[in-house]
Amino acid sequence: MHKLSVQTRNEIPMRRPTHPTSRPLRSSRVGLWGLLLAALALALPQTTEARARKGGRRLARAAKPAPAKVGRYLRANSARRDPRKEISYASFNVQNLFRYRPRPGTETSGNKRDRKVAKRANYLPKNRQEYVDKVQRLAKEIIKLGKPDLVSLQEIENFKRTKRRDHSVLADLVKEIKAQTAGKGDVQYDFAFSHGVSDRRGISNAFLYRTDRVKLDAPDAKDPLLGDRKQFREKLSLNVKVANPKSLNGHASEKVKADMNGNLTLARPLLVGRFTVYKNGVAAGGPSETLYVFNNHLKSQPHRFQERRREQSKLMTKELSRLLKAQPKAKVLLSGDMNVDLNQPGHVAQLRTLQNTTPANAKTPTLLENLTSKMKEADRFSYKYRNKLELLDWVFASPNLAKKLIEVRIPHVNTLATDAAKRSSDHDPVLTRFAAFE
């Protein structure tokens, strides 16, 4: 207790009031107010602490940083559901997920070839620890998404020379997720991709899927997309291969070839996979739903290569139309890094053929619905470019899936991160959840 100095009668003489309504001297009022304020100052902190203890909380918790902002669309009247009655799906550009290897040459080398090779390799991890840290952060973010049933990934290392699956970056990511969930649900993922099919940098698309709930279907030669496609008279050997998942591409037109970015429409081929999700788990069998998933990574720089992106949009729409013509009730998810901002009409126009399949365009059949467009404009971003927030990562769904949408969520863990060293990517992941097995 602090000692309070109060003026005494010897210091300031006081007169006894002669009438009940007589006012006391000012010095007396100051002393009384001082005592009252001091008592309150001592009592208030004790009251706060008592309340905190009573609620089972500590005052120290008030200093915890606020959680990352989350952009979200949540269907009206959607109650908390049983995860077994849902299908969850995420799309995530993980920004140059390469294993560590010593960089060839240096950018200051006297040899011109060494400088060129080193400049191309500036996206590689600087050391092994940097690679390990990135894999750990990516695993942590996938777990925080709720351990989705299916995840489409972009910018995954995919060199032809990496022959063994256990030497893949995807194998490292799967192991890390398992390690971080050990004793906390023990989630096991597997991965699928087209080995050696990548762009000049060595990156491509891939899938992660939970082995307890999801099965990668066996290849089927008669499947309209994943089969031999003899009915389409394909000229690309890539397209006629029977596989699941399967990479698809097309020959670029002469007009597109003029941009000097390759003779094929897509530098990073479209990856299509067919998966079956089981309500009670793969081992138990029972109720299930089959999904076709289109995983994309279109050409960057929306102010350039506009004609190429238009042709890439036509290719995706053509493959989607082929599937739905053969299987009108197929459930389809189409997503990825579109490399154009959904919030800018001039950018969206570059994917007009794909956008024309959505309900906003009444003249064409509704093949897809853009789920990310349902979010509030203030929350619609997954990437930051020159301090401008943009939504490059889109998710579409066929109408039979879109009507069961529960949630679209973009946790802004990377775009709004204040510490660049703690980011796992330059993109935010996009999560969707659907009611299922009904």
Coordinates of C-alpha atoms in Angstrom, one line a residue:
M1 CA 0.0 0.0 0.0
H2 CA 1.2 3.4 -0.9
K3 CA 1.1 6.1 1.9
L4 CA -1.1 9.0 1.0
S5 CA -0.2 12.5 2.2
V6 CA -3.4 14.2 3.5
Q7 CA -3.5 17.7 4.8
T8 CA -4.2 18.0 8.6
R9 CA -6.1 20.4 10.7
N10 CA -2.8 22.0 11.9
E11 CA -1.9 22.9 8.4
I12 CA -5.2 24.4 7.3
P13 CA -7.7 25.4 10.1
M14 CA -11.2 24.2 9.5
R15 CA -14.4 25.7 10.9
R16 CA -17.3 23.5 12.0
P17 CA -20.4 24.2 9.8
T18 CA -23.1 26.2 11.5
H19 CA -25.8 24.9 9.3
P20 CA -26.4 21.5 7.6
T21 CA -26.3 23.2 4.2
S22 CA -23.1 25.0 5.0
R23 CA -20.3 24.1 2.4
P24 CA -17.0 22.7 3.7
L25 CA -13.7 24.4 2.9
R26 CA -12.0 23.6 -0.5
S27 CA -9.0 22.1 1.2
S28 CA -11.2 19.5 2.8
R29 CA -12.8 18.6 -0.5
V30 CA -9.3 18.1 -2.1
G31 CA -8.3 15.7 0.6
L32 CA -11.4 13.7 0.4
W33 CA -11.2 13.4 -3.4
G34 CA -7.6 12.4 -3.2
L35 CA -8.5 9.5 -0.8
L36 CA -11.3 8.4 -3.1
L37 CA -9.2 8.4 -6.3
A38 CA -6.4 6.6 -4.6
A39 CA -8.7 3.9 -3.3
L40 CA -10.2 3.4 -6.8
A41 CA -6.7 3.2 -8.3
L42 CA -5.7 0.4 -6.0
A43 CA -9.0 -1.4 -6.3
L44 CA -9.4 -1.5 -10.1
P45 CA -6.4 -3.7 -11.0
Q46 CA -7.4 -6.2 -8.2
T47 CA -10.9 -6.3 -9.6
T48 CA -9.6 -7.0 -13.2
E49 CA -7.3 -9.7 -12.0
A50 CA -10.0 -11.3 -10.0
R51 CA -12.3 -11.3 -13.0
A52 CA -9.6 -12.8 -15.2
R53 CA -9.0 -15.6 -12.7
K54 CA -12.7 -16.2 -12.3
G55 CA -13.1 -16.7 -16.1
G56 CA -10.1 -19.0 -16.3
R57 CA -8.0 -16.5 -18.3
R58 CA -4.7 -14.8 -17.6
L59 CA -4.0 -11.2 -18.2
A60 CA -0.9 -12.1 -20.2
R61 CA -3.1 -13.6 -22.9
A62 CA -4.3 -10.1 -23.8
A63 CA -0.9 -9.5 -25.3
K64 CA -1.3 -12.3 -27.9
P65 CA -1.2 -11.1 -31.5
A66 CA -4.5 -11.0 -33.3
P67 CA -5.1 -13.9 -35.7
A68 CA -4.5 -13.5 -39.4
K69 CA -7.4 -11.9 -41.3
V70 CA -9.6 -14.4 -43.1
G71 CA -11.7 -13.6 -46.1
R72 CA -14.8 -15.8 -46.1
Y73 CA -18.0 -16.6 -47.8
L74 CA -20.3 -18.7 -45.5
R75 CA -23.6 -20.0 -46.8
A76 CA -26.6 -18.6 -44.9
N77 CA -28.0 -20.8 -42.1
S78 CA -25.1 -23.2 -42.3
A79 CA -24.9 -25.0 -39.0
R80 CA -21.7 -26.7 -37.8
R81 CA -21.7 -30.0 -39.7
D82 CA -20.1 -33.4 -39.2
P83 CA -16.8 -33.4 -41.2
R84 CA -17.7 -36.9 -42.4
K85 CA -20.7 -35.4 -44.3
E86 CA -18.5 -32.9 -46.1
I87 CA -15.9 -32.7 -48.8
S88 CA -13.1 -30.2 -48.4
Y89 CA -10.9 -29.0 -51.2
A90 CA -8.1 -26.4 -51.3
S91 CA -6.0 -24.8 -54.0
F92 CA -2.5 -23.5 -53.1
N93 CA 0.4 -22.0 -55.2
V94 CA 3.4 -22.9 -53.0
Q95 CA 5.9 -20.7 -54.9
N96 CA 8.9 -22.6 -56.2
L97 CA 8.9 -25.7 -54.0
F98 CA 12.3 -27.0 -55.0
R99 CA 14.7 -29.2 -53.0
Y100 CA 18.0 -27.7 -52.0
R101 CA 20.9 -28.3 -54.4
P102 CA 24.1 -26.2 -54.8
R103 CA 23.5 -23.4 -57.3
P104 CA 25.3 -23.8 -60.6
G105 CA 27.7 -20.9 -61.2
T106 CA 27.3 -17.4 -59.8
E107 CA 25.6 -14.2 -61.2
T108 CA 29.0 -12.4 -60.9
S109 CA 31.0 -15.1 -62.6
G110 CA 33.2 -14.1 -65.5
N111 CA 31.7 -16.9 -67.6
K112 CA 28.6 -15.7 -69.5
R113 CA 27.0 -19.1 -69.4
D114 CA 27.5 -19.5 -65.6
R115 CA 25.9 -16.1 -65.1
K116 CA 22.9 -17.1 -67.2
V117 CA 22.4 -20.5 -65.5
A118 CA 22.8 -18.9 -62.0
K119 CA 20.2 -16.3 -62.8
R120 CA 17.7 -18.9 -63.8
A121 CA 18.4 -20.8 -60.5
N122 CA 17.7 -17.8 -58.2
Y123 CA 14.4 -19.5 -57.2
L124 CA 16.3 -22.4 -55.5
P125 CA 16.7 -22.5 -51.7
K126 CA 19.9 -20.9 -50.6
N127 CA 20.6 -23.8 -48.2
R128 CA 19.1 -27.0 -46.9
Q129 CA 17.7 -25.3 -43.8
E130 CA 15.7 -22.8 -45.9
Y131 CA 14.1 -25.7 -47.8
V132 CA 13.3 -27.6 -44.5
D133 CA 11.7 -24.4 -43.0
K134 CA 9.6 -23.9 -46.1
V135 CA 8.3 -27.5 -46.1
Q136 CA 7.4 -27.1 -42.4
R137 CA 5.5 -23.9 -42.9
L138 CA 3.6 -25.3 -45.8
A139 CA 2.6 -28.4 -43.8
K140 CA 1.5 -26.2 -41.0
E141 CA -0.7 -24.1 -43.2
I142 CA -2.4 -27.2 -44.8
I143 CA -3.1 -28.5 -41.4
K144 CA -4.6 -25.2 -40.3
L145 CA -6.9 -25.3 -43.3
G146 CA -8.5 -28.3 -41.5
K147 CA -6.5 -31.0 -43.3
P148 CA -8.6 -30.9 -46.5
D149 CA -9.5 -34.1 -48.4
L150 CA -8.0 -32.9 -51.6
V151 CA -5.4 -30.2 -52.3
S152 CA -4.3 -28.9 -55.7
L153 CA -0.8 -27.5 -55.7
Q154 CA 1.0 -25.3 -58.2
E155 CA 4.8 -24.6 -58.6
I156 CA 6.0 -28.0 -57.5
E157 CA 9.5 -29.2 -58.6
N158 CA 9.1 -31.9 -61.3
F159 CA 12.4 -32.7 -63.0
K160 CA 12.6 -35.8 -65.2
R161 CA 15.9 -36.7 -63.6
T162 CA 14.1 -37.2 -60.2
K163 CA 13.2 -40.9 -60.8
R164 CA 12.3 -42.0 -57.2
R165 CA 9.1 -40.9 -55.6
D166 CA 10.7 -40.7 -52.2
H167 CA 13.1 -38.1 -53.5
S168 CA 10.2 -35.8 -54.6
V169 CA 9.4 -32.6 -52.7
L170 CA 5.9 -33.9 -52.4
A171 CA 7.2 -36.9 -50.5
D172 CA 8.9 -34.5 -48.0
L173 CA 5.7 -32.5 -47.7
V174 CA 3.6 -35.6 -47.0
K175 CA 6.1 -36.8 -44.4
E176 CA 6.1 -33.4 -42.7
I177 CA 2.3 -33.3 -42.4
K178 CA 2.3 -36.8 -40.9
A179 CA 5.0 -35.7 -38.4
Q180 CA 3.1 -32.6 -37.4
T181 CA -0.2 -34.5 -36.9
A182 CA 1.4 -37.4 -35.0
G183 CA -0.7 -38.1 -31.9
K184 CA -3.2 -35.4 -33.0
G185 CA -5.2 -37.3 -35.5
D186 CA -2.4 -38.9 -37.5
V187 CA -3.3 -37.7 -40.9
Q188 CA -1.7 -39.4 -43.9
Y189 CA -1.6 -37.9 -47.4
D190 CA -0.4 -39.3 -50.7
F191 CA 0.5 -37.3 -53.8
A192 CA -0.1 -37.7 -57.6
F193 CA 1.4 -35.8 -60.6
S194 CA 2.6 -36.4 -64.1
H195 CA 6.3 -37.2 -63.7
G196 CA 8.7 -35.0 -65.7
V197 CA 5.9 -32.9 -67.3
S198 CA 6.9 -29.3 -66.4
D199 CA 7.9 -25.9 -67.8
R200 CA 11.5 -24.8 -68.5
R201 CA 11.9 -23.8 -64.9
G202 CA 11.0 -27.3 -63.8
I203 CA 7.7 -26.7 -62.1
S204 CA 4.3 -28.2 -62.6
N205 CA 1.0 -29.0 -60.8
A206 CA 0.3 -31.8 -58.4
F207 CA -2.4 -33.2 -56.1
L208 CA -2.4 -34.2 -52.4
Y209 CA -5.2 -36.4 -51.1
R210 CA -6.0 -38.0 -47.7
T211 CA -5.6 -41.7 -48.0
D212 CA -8.0 -42.4 -45.2
R213 CA -10.9 -40.7 -47.1
V214 CA -9.9 -40.4 -50.7
K215 CA -9.0 -42.9 -53.4
L216 CA -7.2 -42.1 -56.6
D217 CA -9.2 -44.0 -59.2
A218 CA -7.5 -46.5 -61.5
P219 CA -6.8 -45.3 -65.0
D220 CA -9.6 -46.1 -67.5
A221 CA -8.9 -46.2 -71.2
K222 CA -12.6 -45.3 -71.9
D223 CA -12.6 -42.2 -69.7
P224 CA -13.3 -39.1 -71.9
L225 CA -10.3 -37.2 -70.5
L226 CA -8.0 -39.7 -68.8
G227 CA -8.4 -42.5 -71.5
D228 CA -6.8 -42.9 -74.9
R229 CA -9.1 -40.2 -76.4
K230 CA -9.1 -41.9 -79.8
Q231 CA -12.4 -40.3 -80.6
F232 CA -10.7 -36.9 -80.6
R233 CA -8.0 -37.8 -83.1
E234 CA -5.3 -36.4 -80.8
K235 CA -1.9 -35.5 -82.2
L236 CA -0.1 -34.9 -78.9
S237 CA 1.3 -38.1 -77.4
L238 CA 0.8 -36.4 -74.0
N239 CA -3.0 -36.4 -74.5
V240 CA -3.4 -40.0 -75.6
K241 CA -1.6 -41.6 -72.7
V242 CA -4.0 -43.5 -70.3
A243 CA -3.3 -42.1 -66.9
N244 CA -4.7 -40.7 -63.7
P245 CA -3.9 -38.0 -63.1
K246 CA -3.2 -36.9 -66.6
S247 CA -1.5 -33.8 -68.1
L248 CA -3.3 -32.2 -71.1
N249 CA -2.1 -29.6 -73.6
G250 CA -2.7 -28.3 -77.1
H251 CA -0.8 -26.9 -80.1
A252 CA -0.7 -23.1 -80.0
S253 CA -2.0 -21.1 -82.9
E254 CA 0.5 -19.2 -85.2
K255 CA -0.7 -16.0 -83.6
V256 CA 0.1 -17.2 -80.1
K257 CA 3.5 -18.7 -81.2
A258 CA 4.5 -15.2 -82.2
D259 CA 5.0 -14.3 -78.5
M260 CA 8.0 -16.6 -78.5
N261 CA 6.8 -18.6 -75.4
G262 CA 6.6 -22.0 -76.9
N263 CA 4.7 -24.0 -79.5
L264 CA 2.3 -25.5 -77.0
T265 CA -0.7 -23.6 -75.5
L266 CA 0.3 -24.2 -71.9
A267 CA 3.9 -24.1 -70.6
R268 CA 2.6 -25.9 -67.5
P269 CA 0.1 -28.5 -68.8
L270 CA -3.4 -28.8 -67.3
L271 CA -3.5 -31.6 -64.8
V272 CA -6.7 -33.5 -64.5
G273 CA -7.4 -36.1 -61.8
R274 CA -10.4 -38.3 -60.8
F275 CA -10.9 -39.1 -57.1
T276 CA -13.5 -40.9 -55.1
V277 CA -14.2 -39.6 -51.6
Y278 CA -15.7 -42.0 -49.0
K279 CA -18.0 -40.8 -46.2
N280 CA -16.8 -43.5 -43.7
G281 CA -13.3 -43.9 -45.1
V282 CA -11.7 -45.9 -47.9
A283 CA -11.3 -49.0 -45.8
A284 CA -15.0 -49.1 -44.8
G285 CA -16.4 -48.3 -48.2
G286 CA -20.0 -47.3 -48.3
P287 CA -21.4 -43.9 -49.5
S288 CA -19.0 -42.1 -51.9
E289 CA -18.8 -39.3 -54.4
T290 CA -16.5 -39.1 -57.5
L291 CA -14.9 -35.8 -58.4
Y292 CA -13.0 -34.6 -61.5
V293 CA -10.4 -32.0 -60.5
F294 CA -8.8 -29.6 -63.0
N295 CA -5.5 -28.1 -61.7
N296 CA -4.2 -25.0 -63.6
H297 CA -1.3 -22.6 -63.7
L298 CA -1.8 -20.1 -66.5
K299 CA 0.7 -17.8 -68.1
S300 CA 1.8 -14.8 -65.8
Q301 CA 2.0 -11.1 -66.6
P302 CA -1.7 -10.1 -67.5
H303 CA -0.5 -7.0 -69.2
R304 CA 1.3 -9.2 -71.7
F305 CA 0.6 -12.6 -73.4
Q306 CA -3.1 -11.8 -73.5
E307 CA -3.8 -13.8 -76.6
R308 CA -2.0 -16.8 -75.1
R309 CA -4.2 -16.7 -72.0
R310 CA -7.3 -16.5 -74.1
E311 CA -6.2 -19.7 -75.9
Q312 CA -5.5 -21.4 -72.6
S313 CA -9.0 -20.5 -71.4
K314 CA -10.4 -22.1 -74.6
L315 CA -8.4 -25.2 -74.0
M316 CA -9.8 -25.6 -70.5
T317 CA -13.3 -25.0 -71.7
K318 CA -13.0 -27.5 -74.5
E319 CA -11.8 -30.3 -72.1
L320 CA -14.5 -29.4 -69.6
S321 CA -17.2 -29.6 -72.4
R322 CA -15.9 -32.9 -73.6
L323 CA -16.2 -34.4 -70.1
L324 CA -19.7 -33.0 -69.5
K325 CA -20.9 -34.1 -72.9
A326 CA -19.9 -37.7 -72.0
Q327 CA -20.9 -37.5 -68.4
P328 CA -23.5 -34.7 -67.9
K329 CA -23.8 -35.4 -64.1
A330 CA -20.0 -35.4 -63.4
K331 CA -19.0 -33.3 -60.4
V332 CA -16.2 -31.0 -61.4
L333 CA -13.8 -28.7 -59.5
L334 CA -11.6 -26.4 -61.6
S335 CA -9.1 -24.2 -59.9
G336 CA -5.5 -22.9 -59.7
D337 CA -3.4 -19.8 -60.3
M338 CA -5.1 -18.0 -63.2
N339 CA -2.6 -15.2 -63.1
V340 CA -5.3 -12.6 -63.7
D341 CA -7.0 -10.6 -61.0
L342 CA -10.7 -11.5 -60.6
N343 CA -11.3 -7.9 -59.4
Q344 CA -10.2 -6.3 -62.6
P345 CA -12.7 -6.6 -65.6
G346 CA -9.8 -6.1 -68.1
H347 CA -8.0 -9.1 -66.6
V348 CA -11.2 -11.3 -66.4
A349 CA -11.9 -10.6 -70.1
Q350 CA -8.8 -12.6 -71.0
L351 CA -10.5 -15.7 -69.7
R352 CA -13.8 -14.9 -71.4
T353 CA -14.4 -18.4 -72.8
L354 CA -14.1 -19.9 -69.3
Q355 CA -16.2 -17.2 -67.7
N356 CA -18.9 -17.6 -70.3
T357 CA -19.7 -21.1 -68.8
T358 CA -20.9 -19.4 -65.6
P359 CA -24.5 -18.2 -64.8
A360 CA -23.5 -14.6 -65.4
N361 CA -23.8 -15.3 -69.1
A362 CA -27.3 -16.5 -70.0
K363 CA -26.5 -17.1 -73.7
T364 CA -24.3 -20.1 -73.0
P365 CA -24.9 -23.3 -70.9
T366 CA -24.0 -23.1 -67.2
L367 CA -21.1 -25.5 -66.9
L368 CA -19.4 -23.9 -63.9
E369 CA -19.9 -21.4 -61.1
N370 CA -17.1 -19.2 -59.9
L371 CA -17.1 -19.8 -56.1
T372 CA -14.5 -17.2 -55.3
S373 CA -16.6 -14.4 -56.8
K374 CA -19.1 -15.0 -54.0
M375 CA -16.8 -13.5 -51.5
K376 CA -17.0 -9.8 -50.5
E377 CA -14.7 -7.7 -52.7
A378 CA -12.7 -6.4 -49.7
D379 CA -11.8 -10.1 -48.9
R380 CA -11.1 -11.2 -52.5
F381 CA -7.4 -11.4 -52.6
S382 CA -4.7 -14.1 -52.5
Y383 CA -1.6 -12.3 -53.8
K384 CA 0.1 -9.0 -53.4
Y385 CA 1.8 -7.3 -56.3
R386 CA 3.6 -3.9 -55.8
N387 CA 1.5 -3.4 -52.6
K388 CA -1.7 -4.1 -54.5
L389 CA -3.9 -6.9 -53.4
E390 CA -5.2 -9.2 -56.1
L391 CA -7.2 -12.5 -56.5
L392 CA -5.2 -14.7 -58.8
D393 CA -6.4 -18.0 -57.4
W394 CA -9.9 -19.0 -58.4
V395 CA -12.1 -22.0 -57.7
F396 CA -15.0 -23.0 -60.0
A397 CA -17.4 -25.9 -59.4
S398 CA -20.1 -27.6 -61.6
P399 CA -23.6 -26.6 -60.6
N400 CA -24.3 -29.9 -58.9
L401 CA -21.4 -29.2 -56.5
A402 CA -21.8 -25.4 -56.3
K403 CA -25.4 -25.8 -54.9
K404 CA -23.9 -27.7 -51.9
L405 CA -21.3 -25.1 -51.1
I406 CA -20.9 -24.4 -47.4
E407 CA -17.9 -22.1 -47.3
V408 CA -15.2 -20.4 -49.4
R409 CA -12.3 -19.2 -47.2
I410 CA -9.0 -17.4 -47.9
P411 CA -6.8 -17.1 -44.8
H412 CA -4.4 -14.2 -45.6
V413 CA -1.4 -15.8 -43.9
N414 CA 1.0 -14.8 -46.6
T415 CA -0.3 -11.7 -48.3
L416 CA -0.7 -9.8 -45.0
A417 CA 2.3 -11.3 -43.2
T418 CA 4.5 -8.6 -41.7
D419 CA 7.6 -10.9 -41.5
A420 CA 8.6 -12.1 -45.0
A421 CA 10.8 -14.8 -43.5
K422 CA 7.8 -16.5 -42.0
R423 CA 5.8 -16.7 -45.3
S424 CA 5.5 -20.1 -46.9
S425 CA 4.6 -18.7 -50.3
D426 CA 3.7 -15.4 -52.1
H427 CA 0.1 -16.7 -52.5
D428 CA -2.7 -17.5 -49.9
P429 CA -4.4 -20.8 -50.1
V430 CA -8.1 -21.0 -51.0
L431 CA -10.4 -23.5 -49.1
T432 CA -13.8 -24.7 -50.1
R433 CA -16.2 -27.0 -48.3
F434 CA -19.3 -28.8 -49.6
A435 CA -22.1 -30.8 -48.2
A436 CA -21.9 -34.4 -49.4
F437 CA -23.3 -37.9 -49.3
E438 CA -26.9 -36.7 -49.1

